[in-house]
Amino acid sequence: MVLLAILLVTLNIYPISMSRDLVFQSKQSSLSGKASVVASALTGLEYLTTDGVEQVLEMLEDLGVTRLIITDGEARILYDTNSENVGKFALFSEVCSALEGNDVFHSAYKNGAFGSSYAQPVMFRNNIIGVVYAYELDTEQAQLLENLNSNFVNISVLITVVFLVVSVLFSRAVTGRLQDIIRYLRTVGGGDYNTKLVVKGQDELSELAMEFNMFTERLKNTEVARKRFVSDASHELKTPLASIKLLTDSILQTENIDIPMTREFVGDIGEEADRLTRITEKLLDITRLESANEKPSELVDIKAVIIRALHMLHPLADKRGVDLQSTMDEGCLIRGNRDDIHQIVFNLLENALKYTNEGGFARVLLYCNEDDIVLIVEDNGIGIPEEDMPRIFERFYRVDKARSREAGGTGLGLSIVNETVRRLGGQVTVAARNQGGTRFTVTFTGRREVQ
């Protein structure tokens, strides 16, 4: 509206102002030419008299001016279109200035007419002997200017009306679509994530609606995952707590319980407490991974991390009778956090050891080229059924729950691995080995760093 106002003001002022200036220039040129004709005709006289001036003017054609005054050197009127003023003094400012040797022009637009005057000295041998004063009152061009001004006003009114009508229609269309978005946001804010926002068109509001729908879909998936996580976490925590409660009740309700049985019950309680500790630690790891706080990155030698993990897991491998093998390239560097890399390697190797029978092997392979790093952890253990492979990275998902509990698993390790690899810009996949067992492959594409 401000831009429109500026446009309309300019439309109504600038053309009219320019037209007036052009008329003023035209009047000055016209009156200057007519006064010059009279002054040139009078320069042949040594001095000006009424009779002499009239004789000269009779030889000239009609100049077409409203009023013509000719004075002598003392500003006494010798000739005037209004003959009653002959003999009087023309004390106009233009005449006085012309007697000083100046050509004077003045024009003004007033009361629907252009009033223009021009005064020029009459010279004889470089002496001023009189003044020619011409005045013109023009109503025709003034009327044209008035009509032009009126047309601009009418056009401005029409533009304003059209603009207001279009603005109202456009505002209703836009605000209506915005109201749809607001109602949609309120519905989603109330917890209904199944609502879809439909905004027709191909403009920014349509793109905004698409983004809102995608955002709502992500919220829906997040809410489903959250509810599933809470349910699974509650179930996982409830089982060891129920076992602890059952064991403590058994101790309290058994009379004359002997020391060996008490030690057995207390040992079982300790195992369940350890299990609770593991679950809690895994949940804290997941919370850390999902938090927005990023740890400072550093240049990590993956081979050094693997060697440390192998050293920590050798006692478990010896206990289970599993051969722990490794083949690693040198110089596989990645920018990240050393603890995150260690958690990936440790969790995958620990799983391989836990689910491999005595006499089997667990192997870690590390390859790298100019850009990519590939980490493979495989074993020839019990394997994972093909139908379970798409879900093994879900939280608390376990293929064989009884076997997992026996091995001390929480169902969170692979989920942590998947989330950690994703945060590092990589991808982890799982596949069955042809010779039996499982192969996990972690790929960091384009992430290799050079020291």
Short mmCIF file of C-alpha atoms in Angstrom, two decimals, residues 168 182 193 219 328 332 372 383:
data_model
loop_
_atom_site.label_atom_id
_atom_site.label_comp_id
_atom_site.label_asym_id
_atom_site.label_seq_id
_atom_site.Cartn_x
_atom_site.Cartn_y
_atom_site.Cartn_z
CA VAL A 168 -9.12 -8.13 -0.22
CA ILE A 182 -2.98 -22.99 11.95
CA TYR A 193 -0.37 -37.13 13.99
CA LEU A 219 6.90 -36.78 14.72
CA MET A 328 44.11 -54.88 9.41
CA CYS A 332 42.98 -46.14 8.32
CA ASP A 372 36.77 -45.27 2.05
CA GLY A 383 23.95 -67.09 13.01
#
